[in-house]
Short mmCIF file of C-alpha atoms in Angstrom, two decimals:
data_model
loop_
_atom_site.label_atom_id
_atom_site.label_comp_id
_atom_site.label_asym_id
_atom_site.label_seq_id
_atom_site.Cartn_x
_atom_site.Cartn_y
_atom_site.Cartn_z
CA MET A 1 79.05 27.16 -99.72
CA SER A 2 76.46 28.99 -102.04
CA GLU A 3 77.22 32.49 -103.52
CA ALA A 4 75.82 35.04 -101.14
CA ALA A 5 72.48 36.61 -101.39
CA SER A 6 72.46 40.06 -100.88
CA CYS A 7 70.06 42.10 -98.73
CA ASP A 8 69.85 45.08 -96.29
CA VAL A 9 68.99 43.53 -93.13
CA VAL A 10 69.15 39.83 -92.01
CA VAL A 11 67.36 39.26 -88.94
CA ILE A 12 67.92 35.79 -87.07
CA GLY A 13 64.66 34.31 -85.45
CA ALA A 14 61.15 34.75 -86.44
CA GLY A 15 59.55 35.67 -83.01
CA ILE A 16 57.88 38.76 -82.60
CA ALA A 17 60.91 40.90 -81.88
CA GLY A 18 62.61 39.58 -85.00
CA LEU A 19 59.34 39.89 -87.14
CA THR A 20 58.86 43.36 -85.65
CA ALA A 21 62.54 44.64 -86.91
CA ALA A 22 62.04 43.13 -90.23
CA ASN A 23 58.84 44.66 -90.93
CA ARG A 24 59.80 48.06 -89.76
CA ALA A 25 63.16 47.94 -91.75
CA THR A 26 60.89 47.29 -94.96
CA GLN A 27 58.78 50.17 -94.17
CA PHE A 28 61.95 52.17 -94.75
CA GLY A 29 62.51 50.58 -98.08
CA LEU A 30 64.99 48.37 -96.97
CA ARG A 31 65.34 44.64 -98.02
CA ALA A 32 64.79 42.27 -95.26
CA ILE A 33 65.15 38.53 -94.87
CA VAL A 34 64.23 36.72 -91.72
CA LEU A 35 66.01 33.27 -91.09
CA GLU A 36 64.15 30.82 -89.06
CA LYS A 37 65.73 27.58 -87.90
CA SER A 38 62.62 25.51 -87.87
CA ALA A 39 60.99 24.10 -90.92
CA GLU A 40 57.29 23.97 -89.24
CA GLU A 41 54.73 26.25 -90.72
CA GLN A 42 53.64 27.14 -87.24
CA TYR A 43 57.31 26.96 -85.67
CA ARG A 44 57.26 26.66 -81.75
CA SER A 45 58.89 29.43 -79.98
CA ASN A 46 58.01 31.54 -76.70
CA SER A 47 56.36 34.02 -79.05
CA ARG A 48 54.30 31.49 -80.50
CA TYR A 49 53.16 30.16 -76.96
CA THR A 50 52.76 33.41 -75.23
CA TYR A 51 49.70 34.59 -73.52
CA GLY A 52 50.57 38.35 -74.93
CA THR A 53 50.73 40.83 -72.35
CA PHE A 54 52.95 43.68 -73.19
CA HIS A 55 53.65 45.51 -69.62
CA ILE A 56 56.61 47.24 -68.09
CA HIS A 57 57.07 45.65 -64.29
CA PHE A 58 53.34 44.88 -64.19
CA THR A 59 52.62 48.26 -65.19
CA GLY A 60 50.75 49.34 -68.37
CA VAL A 61 52.92 50.91 -70.76
CA GLU A 62 50.61 53.99 -70.92
CA ALA A 63 51.81 55.14 -67.55
CA ASP A 64 54.30 58.18 -67.41
CA GLU A 65 57.84 57.55 -68.78
CA ALA A 66 59.49 58.77 -65.79
CA GLU A 67 57.25 56.45 -63.70
CA LEU A 68 58.19 53.46 -65.98
CA THR A 69 61.89 54.33 -65.84
CA ALA A 70 61.70 54.38 -62.10
CA LYS A 71 59.73 50.85 -61.81
CA ILE A 72 62.66 49.87 -63.82
CA GLU A 73 65.22 50.90 -61.93
CA THR A 74 63.71 49.71 -58.72
CA ALA A 75 62.65 46.03 -60.02
CA THR A 76 66.19 45.28 -61.19
CA GLU A 77 67.81 46.92 -58.19
CA GLY A 78 69.80 49.43 -60.43
CA PHE A 79 70.80 46.66 -62.81
CA ALA A 80 69.14 47.76 -65.86
CA ARG A 81 71.23 49.92 -68.32
CA LYS A 82 69.73 53.59 -68.35
CA ASP A 83 69.52 53.98 -72.01
CA LEU A 84 67.72 50.56 -72.26
CA ALA A 85 65.54 51.46 -69.69
CA ARG A 86 64.67 54.95 -71.17
CA ALA A 87 64.25 53.32 -74.47
CA ILE A 88 61.38 50.85 -73.05
CA ALA A 89 59.55 53.38 -70.83
CA ARG A 90 59.60 55.77 -73.74
CA ASP A 91 58.57 53.60 -76.73
CA GLY A 92 56.13 51.26 -75.04
CA ARG A 93 53.36 53.16 -76.22
CA ARG A 94 54.59 53.84 -79.67
CA LEU A 95 55.38 50.18 -80.11
CA MET A 96 51.45 49.20 -79.26
CA GLN A 97 50.62 52.20 -81.78
CA TRP A 98 52.60 50.52 -84.48
CA LEU A 99 51.49 47.21 -83.96
CA ARG A 100 47.82 48.41 -84.13
CA GLU A 101 48.49 50.07 -87.29
CA ASP A 102 50.16 46.63 -88.64
CA GLY A 103 46.99 44.90 -88.00
CA VAL A 104 48.09 43.17 -84.73
CA GLY A 105 45.08 42.77 -82.42
CA LEU A 106 45.51 43.93 -79.14
CA VAL A 107 43.04 44.06 -76.07
CA ASN A 108 42.60 45.70 -72.58
CA LEU A 109 41.67 42.97 -70.14
CA GLY A 110 42.46 45.43 -67.19
CA THR A 111 45.25 46.14 -64.40
CA TYR A 112 48.36 46.10 -66.09
CA ASN A 113 47.05 43.79 -69.02
CA THR A 114 46.15 46.88 -70.88
CA ASN A 115 47.71 45.58 -74.28
CA VAL A 116 47.10 41.66 -74.49
CA LEU A 117 47.55 40.19 -78.07
CA SER A 118 44.21 39.04 -79.29
CA PRO A 119 42.35 36.92 -79.31
CA ALA A 120 43.29 36.37 -75.52
CA TRP A 121 43.30 33.02 -73.99
CA ARG A 122 42.72 32.98 -69.94
CA MET A 123 40.99 29.99 -69.49
CA GLY A 124 41.55 26.46 -67.78
CA PHE A 125 44.87 24.52 -67.43
CA GLY A 126 47.60 23.64 -69.65
CA LEU A 127 49.09 24.77 -73.03
CA THR A 128 46.67 26.13 -75.57
CA TRP A 129 48.13 28.38 -78.29
CA LYS A 130 46.81 27.42 -81.80
CA GLY A 131 44.58 30.24 -83.02
CA TYR A 132 45.35 32.66 -79.77
CA ALA A 133 47.47 35.74 -78.93
CA GLY A 134 50.98 34.77 -80.32
CA ASP A 135 50.20 32.35 -82.69
CA VAL A 136 47.96 34.81 -84.57
CA ALA A 137 50.18 37.74 -84.17
CA LEU A 138 53.15 35.69 -85.64
CA GLN A 139 50.90 34.64 -88.60
CA LYS A 140 50.01 38.56 -89.32
CA LEU A 141 53.51 39.81 -89.00
CA GLU A 142 54.65 37.44 -91.43
CA ALA A 143 51.96 38.24 -93.74
CA ASN A 144 52.84 41.66 -93.52
CA LEU A 145 56.36 41.01 -94.27
CA ARG A 146 55.59 39.10 -97.22
CA GLY A 147 53.34 41.97 -98.62
CA ARG A 148 56.48 44.30 -98.13
CA GLN A 149 58.46 41.98 -100.18
CA GLY A 150 60.34 40.67 -97.42
CA ARG A 151 61.62 36.88 -96.98
CA LEU A 152 60.98 34.58 -94.09
CA LEU A 153 63.08 31.37 -94.98
CA ARG A 154 62.34 28.31 -92.51
CA GLY A 155 64.84 25.66 -92.12
CA ALA A 156 67.46 28.28 -91.90
CA ARG A 157 69.74 27.94 -88.91
CA ALA A 158 72.21 30.55 -88.72
CA SER A 159 75.83 29.29 -87.64
CA THR A 160 78.15 31.97 -88.10
CA ILE A 161 78.11 35.57 -88.19
CA LYS A 162 81.00 37.34 -89.68
CA ARG A 163 82.01 40.90 -90.65
CA VAL A 164 83.21 41.43 -94.31
CA PRO A 165 84.29 44.72 -96.29
CA GLY A 166 80.98 46.77 -96.41
CA GLY A 167 78.67 44.66 -94.26
CA ILE A 168 78.07 41.48 -92.36
CA GLU A 169 77.70 38.03 -93.54
CA VAL A 170 75.44 35.20 -92.26
CA ASP A 171 75.98 31.64 -93.01
CA THR A 172 73.48 28.73 -92.34
CA ASP A 173 73.85 25.09 -91.16
CA GLY A 174 72.21 24.44 -94.72
CA GLY A 175 75.39 26.03 -96.80
CA ASN A 176 73.54 29.25 -97.70
CA ARG A 177 75.16 32.89 -97.18
CA PHE A 178 73.54 35.88 -96.77
CA ARG A 179 75.24 39.50 -97.06
CA ALA A 180 74.02 42.48 -95.46
CA ALA A 181 74.47 46.08 -94.13
CA ALA A 182 73.29 44.68 -90.59
CA VAL A 183 71.97 41.93 -88.84
CA VAL A 184 69.48 41.78 -85.77
CA ILE A 185 70.00 38.91 -83.69
CA ALA A 186 66.53 37.76 -82.34
CA ASP A 187 66.70 34.06 -81.49
CA GLY A 188 65.17 34.25 -77.84
CA GLY A 189 67.89 33.40 -75.48
CA PHE A 190 69.08 30.07 -74.22
CA GLN A 191 66.48 28.71 -72.13
CA ALA A 192 66.25 25.28 -73.99
CA SER A 193 69.85 24.47 -73.83
CA LEU A 194 70.50 22.46 -70.87
CA ASP A 195 74.16 22.77 -71.51
CA LEU A 196 74.22 26.79 -71.11
CA ILE A 197 71.83 26.51 -68.17
CA ARG A 198 74.36 24.40 -66.43
CA GLU A 199 77.04 26.47 -67.36
CA HIS A 200 75.62 29.81 -66.03
CA ILE A 201 72.50 28.97 -64.03
CA THR A 202 72.55 25.52 -62.34
CA PRO A 203 74.20 22.29 -62.34
CA ALA A 204 70.90 20.69 -62.08
CA ALA A 205 69.49 21.96 -65.39
CA ASP A 206 67.68 18.69 -66.00
CA LYS A 207 65.58 19.53 -62.89
CA LEU A 208 63.97 22.62 -64.04
CA LEU A 209 60.55 22.63 -65.96
CA GLN A 210 61.04 23.72 -69.61
CA ARG A 211 58.21 26.28 -69.54
CA ASN A 212 58.91 27.43 -73.10
CA GLY A 213 58.81 26.84 -76.71
CA GLY A 214 61.82 24.41 -76.59
CA THR A 215 63.69 26.07 -79.40
CA ALA A 216 66.26 29.16 -77.89
CA MET A 217 69.57 27.05 -77.87
CA GLY A 218 71.65 30.32 -77.38
CA ASP A 219 73.07 30.36 -80.94
CA GLY A 220 72.92 34.26 -81.02
CA LEU A 221 74.64 34.48 -78.11
CA ARG A 222 77.51 31.99 -79.30
CA MET A 223 77.72 34.14 -82.62
CA ALA A 224 77.85 37.36 -80.91
CA LYS A 225 80.32 36.23 -78.31
CA ALA A 226 82.58 35.10 -81.06
CA LEU A 227 82.60 38.80 -82.66
CA GLY A 228 83.41 40.22 -79.49
CA ALA A 229 80.19 41.26 -77.75
CA LYS A 230 79.70 41.79 -74.18
CA ILE A 231 77.46 39.27 -72.40
CA VAL A 232 75.72 40.27 -69.37
CA GLY A 233 73.42 38.91 -66.43
CA LEU A 234 73.52 35.08 -67.75
CA GLU A 235 72.75 34.00 -64.22
CA ASN A 236 69.26 35.05 -63.92
CA PHE A 237 65.78 33.76 -65.72
CA TYR A 238 62.15 34.51 -65.94
CA GLY A 239 59.82 31.79 -64.58
CA HIS A 240 57.32 30.43 -62.42
CA LEU A 241 56.70 27.99 -59.71
CA HIS A 242 54.64 24.81 -60.61
CA SER A 243 53.26 21.85 -59.16
CA ARG A 244 56.26 19.24 -59.21
CA ASP A 245 53.98 17.06 -61.36
CA ALA A 246 54.31 19.53 -64.06
CA MET A 247 57.60 17.74 -64.78
CA LYS A 248 55.62 14.83 -66.20
CA THR A 249 52.43 16.26 -67.75
CA ASP A 250 51.84 19.04 -69.67
CA ARG A 251 48.23 19.88 -67.86
CA LEU A 252 50.12 21.64 -65.32
CA TRP A 253 51.96 24.27 -67.32
CA PRO A 254 52.14 27.22 -68.34
CA ARG A 255 49.09 27.43 -66.20
CA PRO A 256 48.19 27.34 -63.61
CA TYR A 257 51.29 28.48 -61.41
CA ALA A 258 51.93 28.66 -57.62
CA ASP A 259 53.86 32.10 -57.06
CA GLU A 260 50.98 33.70 -55.06
CA LEU A 261 50.57 30.62 -52.79
CA ALA A 262 54.37 30.46 -52.19
CA ALA A 263 54.88 34.28 -51.86
CA ALA A 264 51.78 34.19 -49.17
CA GLY A 265 53.06 31.18 -47.22
CA ILE A 266 56.73 29.95 -46.78
CA VAL A 267 58.91 27.40 -49.05
CA VAL A 268 60.87 24.88 -47.47
CA ASP A 269 63.04 22.36 -48.69
CA GLU A 270 63.16 18.36 -47.75
CA SER A 271 64.67 19.56 -44.07
CA GLY A 272 61.81 21.49 -43.56
CA HIS A 273 63.78 24.77 -43.40
CA ARG A 274 62.91 27.87 -45.36
CA VAL A 275 64.97 28.48 -48.46
CA ALA A 276 64.64 31.97 -49.84
CA ASP A 277 63.04 35.24 -49.20
CA GLU A 278 59.18 34.59 -50.48
CA GLY A 279 58.64 38.37 -50.28
CA PHE A 280 60.30 38.71 -53.55
CA GLY A 281 57.75 36.91 -55.23
CA GLY A 282 57.66 33.70 -57.48
CA ILE A 283 60.18 34.58 -60.13
CA TRP A 284 62.68 35.12 -57.65
CA LEU A 285 61.83 31.91 -55.73
CA SER A 286 62.28 30.33 -59.18
CA ASN A 287 65.68 31.19 -59.48
CA ALA A 288 66.65 30.63 -55.91
CA ILE A 289 65.20 27.16 -56.04
CA ALA A 290 66.91 26.47 -59.33
CA ARG A 291 70.10 26.89 -57.73
CA LEU A 292 69.60 24.45 -54.79
CA PRO A 293 71.45 21.08 -54.81
CA ASP A 294 68.05 19.55 -55.69
CA PRO A 295 65.65 21.86 -57.28
CA LEU A 296 63.11 19.06 -57.11
CA ALA A 297 62.84 19.04 -53.17
CA THR A 298 60.97 21.91 -51.88
CA SER A 299 57.39 22.57 -51.20
CA ALA A 300 54.95 25.53 -50.53
CA ILE A 301 53.24 25.70 -47.06
CA PHE A 302 50.38 27.48 -46.30
CA ASP A 303 46.96 27.27 -44.86
CA GLN A 304 43.27 27.18 -45.67
CA ALA A 305 42.87 31.06 -45.55
CA ILE A 306 45.72 31.16 -48.18
CA TRP A 307 44.18 28.59 -50.12
CA ASP A 308 40.76 30.21 -50.35
CA GLY A 309 41.94 33.90 -50.54
CA PRO A 310 43.29 35.88 -53.42
CA PRO A 311 46.55 34.16 -53.26
CA GLY A 312 44.81 30.91 -54.03
CA THR A 313 41.85 32.14 -56.08
CA GLY A 314 42.63 35.71 -57.20
CA HIS A 315 44.43 34.60 -60.45
CA VAL A 316 42.54 34.48 -63.63
CA GLN A 317 43.61 31.18 -63.97
CA PRO A 318 43.95 30.35 -60.14
CA PRO A 319 45.70 27.24 -58.66
CA ASN A 320 42.39 26.78 -56.31
CA PRO A 321 40.58 24.71 -58.24
CA LEU A 322 42.59 24.38 -61.24
CA MET A 323 45.61 22.48 -60.03
CA LEU A 324 43.81 20.02 -58.50
CA GLU A 325 41.60 19.59 -61.42
CA ALA A 326 44.64 19.09 -63.49
CA GLY A 327 45.71 16.46 -61.15
CA ALA A 328 48.24 18.08 -59.14
CA THR A 329 49.53 16.44 -55.92
CA VAL A 330 48.38 18.90 -52.90
CA HIS A 331 48.95 17.59 -49.38
CA LYS A 332 46.24 18.50 -46.87
CA ALA A 333 46.04 17.68 -42.90
CA GLY A 334 44.35 19.00 -40.18
CA THR A 335 47.58 19.94 -38.25
CA ILE A 336 51.17 20.81 -39.17
CA ALA A 337 52.51 17.45 -37.59
CA GLU A 338 50.07 15.40 -39.53
CA LEU A 339 50.85 17.53 -42.79
CA ALA A 340 54.60 16.75 -42.20
CA ALA A 341 53.80 13.20 -42.38
CA VAL A 342 51.89 13.20 -45.55
CA ALA A 343 54.12 15.16 -47.37
CA GLY A 344 57.14 13.35 -46.09
CA LEU A 345 58.85 16.18 -43.98
CA PRO A 346 60.72 16.07 -40.79
CA ALA A 347 57.70 17.20 -38.28
CA ASP A 348 59.38 18.72 -35.49
CA ARG A 349 61.77 21.05 -38.06
CA LEU A 350 58.54 21.89 -40.11
CA GLN A 351 56.81 23.18 -36.68
CA ARG A 352 59.72 25.21 -35.53
CA THR A 353 59.96 26.74 -38.84
CA VAL A 354 56.04 27.55 -38.95
CA ASP A 355 56.14 28.79 -35.41
CA ALA A 356 59.34 31.03 -36.03
CA TYR A 357 57.39 32.35 -39.13
CA ASN A 358 54.27 33.28 -37.36
CA ALA A 359 55.95 34.67 -34.53
CA ALA A 360 58.05 37.02 -36.42
CA LEU A 361 54.75 37.83 -38.62
CA ASP A 362 53.22 38.79 -35.43
CA ALA A 363 56.04 40.80 -33.93
CA GLY A 364 56.86 42.57 -37.01
CA ALA A 365 60.36 41.08 -37.15
CA LEU A 366 60.45 39.13 -40.22
CA GLN A 367 63.74 40.41 -41.11
CA SER A 368 65.04 38.63 -38.11
CA LEU A 369 64.35 35.29 -39.71
CA THR A 370 67.02 33.13 -41.65
CA PRO A 371 66.64 33.81 -44.37
CA PRO A 372 65.08 37.14 -43.90
CA ARG A 373 61.35 37.81 -45.20
CA SER A 374 60.62 41.05 -46.93
CA GLY A 375 57.13 42.75 -47.30
CA LYS A 376 57.24 43.23 -51.08
CA ASN A 377 54.61 40.48 -51.28
CA ARG A 378 52.11 40.18 -48.61
CA PRO A 379 53.23 37.69 -45.64
CA TRP A 380 50.11 35.71 -44.79
CA PRO A 381 49.95 33.77 -41.37
CA ILE A 382 49.97 29.91 -41.39
CA GLY A 383 47.34 29.32 -38.65
CA THR A 384 43.91 28.07 -40.19
CA PRO A 385 43.56 24.45 -40.74
CA PRO A 386 43.48 22.52 -42.67
CA PHE A 387 47.26 23.14 -43.67
CA TYR A 388 48.36 22.45 -47.21
CA ALA A 389 52.11 21.47 -48.48
CA LEU A 390 52.47 21.70 -52.49
CA PRO A 391 55.54 19.77 -53.93
CA LEU A 392 57.04 22.27 -56.13
CA CYS A 393 59.38 22.61 -59.46
CA ALA A 394 61.11 25.84 -60.66
CA ALA A 395 60.22 26.57 -64.43
CA ILE A 396 62.27 28.22 -66.86
CA THR A 397 60.33 30.57 -69.56
CA ASN A 398 63.35 32.51 -70.85
CA THR A 399 66.68 33.68 -69.77
CA MET A 400 67.21 37.38 -68.62
CA GLY A 401 70.70 37.85 -69.51
CA GLY A 402 72.34 37.80 -72.81
CA ILE A 403 74.03 40.04 -75.72
CA ALA A 404 74.66 43.76 -74.43
CA VAL A 405 72.79 46.44 -76.22
CA ASP A 406 72.23 50.01 -76.31
CA GLY A 407 68.78 51.76 -76.53
CA ASP A 408 68.96 51.25 -80.22
CA GLY A 409 70.03 47.50 -80.31
CA ARG A 410 73.29 48.09 -81.08
CA VAL A 411 75.40 45.11 -80.09
CA LEU A 412 78.30 46.60 -77.58
CA ASP A 413 81.67 45.04 -77.33
CA THR A 414 83.59 44.61 -74.26
CA SER A 415 84.54 48.29 -74.02
CA ASP A 416 81.06 49.14 -74.42
CA LYS A 417 81.56 50.34 -78.16
CA PRO A 418 78.92 49.43 -80.91
CA ILE A 419 79.88 46.45 -83.21
CA PRO A 420 79.12 47.95 -86.73
CA GLY A 421 76.34 46.50 -88.16
CA LEU A 422 75.56 44.28 -85.42
CA PHE A 423 72.05 44.45 -83.48
CA ALA A 424 70.05 42.24 -81.39
CA ALA A 425 66.33 42.28 -79.91
CA GLY A 426 63.72 40.47 -77.87
CA SER A 427 64.89 37.77 -75.14
CA THR A 428 68.29 37.22 -76.69
CA ILE A 429 69.27 40.78 -75.17
CA GLY A 430 70.88 41.46 -71.79
CA GLY A 431 70.90 44.37 -69.53
CA LEU A 432 67.37 44.89 -69.15
CA ASN A 433 65.85 42.15 -66.60
CA GLY A 434 67.82 40.83 -63.83
CA GLY A 435 69.86 42.18 -61.02
CA PRO A 436 70.20 40.82 -57.35
CA HIS A 437 66.92 39.40 -57.05
CA ALA A 438 66.21 38.45 -60.89
CA GLY A 439 63.97 41.67 -61.13
CA TYR A 440 61.76 40.86 -64.40
CA VAL A 441 60.67 44.15 -66.49
CA GLY A 442 58.93 42.16 -69.25
CA GLY A 443 59.58 39.97 -72.21
CA LEU A 444 57.25 41.05 -74.86
CA ILE A 445 58.16 44.60 -74.09
CA ASN A 446 61.83 43.85 -75.68
CA THR A 447 60.29 44.05 -79.01
CA VAL A 448 60.77 47.71 -78.44
CA ILE A 449 64.16 47.28 -79.09
CA GLY A 450 63.80 45.43 -82.20
CA LEU A 451 61.60 48.45 -83.56
CA ARG A 452 64.28 50.94 -82.43
CA ALA A 453 67.20 48.69 -84.07
CA ALA A 454 65.26 48.78 -87.44
CA GLU A 455 65.24 52.40 -87.13
CA ALA A 456 68.48 52.69 -86.41
CA ILE A 457 69.38 50.67 -89.44
CA ALA A 458 67.42 52.54 -91.82
CA ALA A 459 69.20 55.62 -90.26
CA ALA A 460 72.56 54.22 -90.99
CA VAL A 461 71.79 53.23 -94.49
CA ALA A 462 70.51 56.35 -95.50
CA LYS A 463 73.76 58.07 -94.49
#
């Protein structure tokens, strides 16, 4: 092991949250080093692949702080930490201002997409990232860091964090050691670790679509836990429903996805029974399907009105027609019985399931179904032929749970007390997204905690 290199802040992970924390720290005159495990120039990560929308539960960050706080509370059904919710609601706008002042491009695409990394990409199907959105933002933030005398070290995978007199030390797999007053863990969760997915989310980890950068292996989670950190909410993840064919072709992810189709109609398993409350939307359905014995055995059932209407065509990258153009399997037939035959489903059971759903919808009695159906997303009747069956897979983009932090990103121990010098930000944190139905507050918006963590570190160093 080499002699420890000294600095004020070590950031683990060079995504948007990590680079924001490092850049903000240097603005206070602190010496920052970012450790990025990948040796690639354009290292892969969710930040690199992101479409780049900063939102708070599908609401623009410009909304009133009280309104945003309430949306977080409602979305997570009370799961989100109050201080985290307030920090996100209060400083989302300030983060946007800081990014703009730091030269990161943001554009307004309407609705809740009021702050989208530029240049934005919203066309076609499959994965396009080079020269767009997150890729450009990471390049700009890295250049800014170099200009402020900060360092980004590639091929530096952090392996251990330990507290030492006067600070914290981080060791890397390559035998380097770094000593600092504080460490910010920002390595993005554990969605790429099949072992951790099996342990915390589903035993069928290999049957989930990896809709992510493929690099977040839970290193930060493991190192924080070894220091006594509290870990929360590991059972939920953010993801979407995709054509099952996406398991074997990159043409069908990250867009288009099938969330709106599934939420408008019904989702059934191989026996023809519904599997979950479609009203909670695609993110919840992805979680529910992931926990089934076979996550690759469900189909979305819908009709022509859904396919031609807003659920099928309303998204900026809609499943109709993009799924067909990308080669997805979409079964189609004139009757439910004929649909069952081509989709390999039991005809009698599927007919009864569709009939029961339509009758409950007509009677305003969707809660009487098993499982009950809520109205958070509009339920559509399934009655206009032809009828469709779309074989599904559940895709995991990032984990929702992780390291417990307060509103300033300070890592908390199992007694909810801050661990001196240890911070976390971005998708490695827990306590914001999640709850009984995997309530999604946002992914990129967790960058707020990187900004606040740097400010808290600067305040502590100045004392």
